[in-house]
Structures are given as structure tokens and as C-alpha cells.
């Protein structure tokens, strides 16, 4: 039981230490960067390809 408490304490300490090391406040507009969402682009391309395939019949 003591080992479990020590382990929980060490994990809590490590998480707090990591949190303090992060840049704060975080960058403005963190969800709005210039990196394109490739998953979204791939999904749109798949839908367009399927639409073209269905319309070619």
C-alpha cells in the first residue's frame, strides 16, 4: 500500500513538473495554424472520387 502511494506521488510530481516546463500561456490560436489537415483533404478526395464514379454510369 505504501508503495502504491509513493508511486502515485511520484507520478503526480512528474506530471506537475512537466506542466511547469511547458510554455505558458500557450501560443495564441493554437487550433488555428497553417498546417493543412491531410485527413480532411483525403476524405474530400474520396467523396469526390466516389461521386465521379457514380455519375459515370
Short mmCIF file of N, CA and C in Angstrom, two decimals:
data_model
loop_
_atom_site.label_atom_id
_atom_site.label_comp_id
_atom_site.label_asym_id
_atom_site.label_seq_id
_atom_site.Cartn_x
_atom_site.Cartn_y
_atom_site.Cartn_z
N UNK A 1 0.82 -1.19 0.00
CA UNK A 1 0.00 0.00 0.00
C UNK A 1 0.87 1.26 0.00
N UNK A 2 1.93 1.21 0.78
CA UNK A 2 2.84 2.36 0.84
C UNK A 2 3.50 2.56 -0.51
N UNK A 3 3.87 1.46 -1.15
CA UNK A 3 4.49 1.54 -2.47
C UNK A 3 3.55 2.19 -3.47
N UNK A 4 2.28 1.85 -3.40
CA UNK A 4 1.29 2.44 -4.29
C UNK A 4 1.17 3.94 -4.06
N UNK A 5 1.16 4.36 -2.82
CA UNK A 5 1.09 5.79 -2.51
C UNK A 5 2.34 6.54 -2.98
N UNK A 6 3.50 5.92 -2.80
CA UNK A 6 4.74 6.54 -3.27
C UNK A 6 4.73 6.66 -4.79
N UNK A 7 4.29 5.60 -5.46
CA UNK A 7 4.21 5.62 -6.92
C UNK A 7 3.24 6.70 -7.40
N UNK A 8 2.08 6.81 -6.77
CA UNK A 8 1.11 7.85 -7.14
C UNK A 8 1.70 9.24 -6.91
N UNK A 9 2.43 9.39 -5.82
CA UNK A 9 3.07 10.68 -5.53
C UNK A 9 4.12 11.04 -6.57
N UNK A 10 4.91 10.06 -6.97
CA UNK A 10 5.94 10.30 -7.99
C UNK A 10 5.32 10.65 -9.34
N UNK A 11 4.24 9.98 -9.69
CA UNK A 11 3.55 10.29 -10.96
C UNK A 11 2.98 11.69 -10.91
N UNK A 12 2.34 12.05 -9.81
CA UNK A 12 1.81 13.41 -9.65
C UNK A 12 2.90 14.45 -9.73
N UNK A 13 4.03 14.21 -9.07
CA UNK A 13 5.15 15.14 -9.10
C UNK A 13 5.68 15.30 -10.52
N UNK A 14 5.82 14.17 -11.24
CA UNK A 14 6.34 14.23 -12.61
C UNK A 14 5.39 14.98 -13.53
N UNK A 15 4.09 14.75 -13.37
CA UNK A 15 3.13 15.47 -14.21
C UNK A 15 3.16 16.97 -13.92
N UNK A 16 3.27 17.34 -12.66
CA UNK A 16 3.33 18.76 -12.31
C UNK A 16 4.61 19.39 -12.84
N UNK A 17 5.71 18.67 -12.75
CA UNK A 17 7.00 19.17 -13.26
C UNK A 17 6.92 19.38 -14.77
N UNK A 18 6.31 18.43 -15.48
CA UNK A 18 6.15 18.57 -16.92
C UNK A 18 5.25 19.75 -17.26
N UNK A 19 4.19 19.93 -16.48
CA UNK A 19 3.28 21.04 -16.72
C UNK A 19 3.99 22.39 -16.55
N UNK A 20 4.84 22.49 -15.55
CA UNK A 20 5.58 23.74 -15.32
C UNK A 20 6.58 24.02 -16.43
N UNK A 21 7.11 22.99 -17.05
CA UNK A 21 8.12 23.17 -18.11
C UNK A 21 7.50 23.60 -19.44
N UNK A 22 6.20 23.43 -19.60
CA UNK A 22 5.54 23.81 -20.85
C UNK A 22 5.48 25.33 -20.93
N UNK A 23 5.50 25.84 -22.16
CA UNK A 23 5.37 27.28 -22.35
C UNK A 23 3.95 27.67 -21.95
N UNK A 24 3.84 28.71 -21.14
CA UNK A 24 2.53 29.15 -20.70
C UNK A 24 2.50 30.65 -20.68
N UNK A 25 1.56 31.34 -21.18
CA UNK A 25 0.38 30.78 -21.82
C UNK A 25 0.73 30.21 -23.19
N UNK A 26 -0.07 29.30 -23.62
CA UNK A 26 0.22 28.64 -24.89
C UNK A 26 0.08 29.62 -26.05
N UNK A 27 0.55 29.21 -27.18
CA UNK A 27 0.53 30.07 -28.36
C UNK A 27 -0.90 30.49 -28.69
N UNK A 28 -1.03 31.71 -29.10
CA UNK A 28 -2.35 32.21 -29.46
C UNK A 28 -2.86 31.49 -30.69
N UNK A 29 -4.11 31.15 -30.70
CA UNK A 29 -4.70 30.48 -31.85
C UNK A 29 -4.15 29.08 -32.04
N UNK A 30 -4.01 28.35 -30.97
CA UNK A 30 -3.36 27.04 -31.04
C UNK A 30 -4.09 26.10 -32.00
N UNK A 31 -5.38 26.25 -32.14
CA UNK A 31 -6.12 25.38 -33.05
C UNK A 31 -6.16 25.90 -34.47
N UNK A 32 -5.62 27.08 -34.68
CA UNK A 32 -5.68 27.71 -36.00
C UNK A 32 -4.27 27.93 -36.54
N UNK A 33 -3.64 26.86 -36.96
CA UNK A 33 -2.32 27.01 -37.55
C UNK A 33 -2.42 26.83 -39.06
N UNK A 34 -1.34 27.03 -39.74
CA UNK A 34 -1.35 27.00 -41.20
C UNK A 34 -1.11 25.59 -41.77
N UNK A 35 -1.05 24.60 -40.92
CA UNK A 35 -0.81 23.23 -41.38
C UNK A 35 -2.12 22.65 -41.89
N UNK A 36 -2.14 22.17 -43.15
CA UNK A 36 -3.38 21.62 -43.68
C UNK A 36 -3.72 20.28 -43.03
N UNK A 37 -5.00 20.01 -42.91
CA UNK A 37 -5.48 18.75 -42.35
C UNK A 37 -5.53 17.72 -43.46
N UNK A 38 -4.54 16.83 -43.51
CA UNK A 38 -4.46 15.87 -44.60
C UNK A 38 -5.56 14.82 -44.55
N UNK A 39 -6.03 14.50 -43.35
CA UNK A 39 -7.14 13.55 -43.24
C UNK A 39 -8.39 14.12 -43.90
N UNK A 40 -8.65 15.41 -43.66
CA UNK A 40 -9.81 16.05 -44.26
C UNK A 40 -9.65 16.11 -45.78
N UNK A 41 -8.46 16.45 -46.24
CA UNK A 41 -8.22 16.50 -47.70
C UNK A 41 -8.44 15.13 -48.32
N UNK A 42 -7.98 14.08 -47.67
CA UNK A 42 -8.14 12.72 -48.18
C UNK A 42 -9.62 12.33 -48.20
N UNK A 43 -10.36 12.69 -47.17
CA UNK A 43 -11.78 12.36 -47.12
C UNK A 43 -12.54 13.08 -48.23
N UNK A 44 -12.21 14.35 -48.46
CA UNK A 44 -12.88 15.10 -49.52
C UNK A 44 -12.55 14.49 -50.88
N UNK A 45 -11.30 14.11 -51.09
CA UNK A 45 -10.91 13.50 -52.35
C UNK A 45 -11.63 12.17 -52.56
N UNK A 46 -11.80 11.39 -51.49
CA UNK A 46 -12.52 10.11 -51.61
C UNK A 46 -13.98 10.33 -51.97
N UNK A 47 -14.61 11.32 -51.35
CA UNK A 47 -16.01 11.60 -51.65
C UNK A 47 -16.17 12.07 -53.10
N UNK A 48 -15.26 12.92 -53.54
CA UNK A 48 -15.32 13.40 -54.93
C UNK A 48 -15.11 12.25 -55.91
N UNK A 49 -14.16 11.37 -55.62
CA UNK A 49 -13.90 10.24 -56.50
C UNK A 49 -15.11 9.31 -56.56
N UNK A 50 -15.73 9.08 -55.41
CA UNK A 50 -16.92 8.22 -55.40
C UNK A 50 -18.05 8.87 -56.17
N UNK A 51 -18.20 10.18 -56.04
CA UNK A 51 -19.26 10.90 -56.77
C UNK A 51 -19.02 10.83 -58.27
N UNK A 52 -17.79 11.00 -58.68
CA UNK A 52 -17.47 10.93 -60.11
C UNK A 52 -17.70 9.50 -60.64
N UNK A 53 -17.36 8.51 -59.81
CA UNK A 53 -17.57 7.12 -60.21
C UNK A 53 -19.05 6.81 -60.38
N UNK A 54 -19.85 7.27 -59.44
CA UNK A 54 -21.30 7.02 -59.50
C UNK A 54 -21.96 7.77 -60.66
N UNK A 55 -21.44 8.95 -61.00
CA UNK A 55 -22.01 9.74 -62.09
C UNK A 55 -21.54 9.27 -63.47
N UNK A 56 -20.53 8.43 -63.51
CA UNK A 56 -20.02 7.96 -64.79
C UNK A 56 -20.83 6.79 -65.35
N UNK A 57 -21.78 6.28 -64.60
CA UNK A 57 -22.57 5.13 -65.05
C UNK A 57 -23.59 5.57 -66.01
#
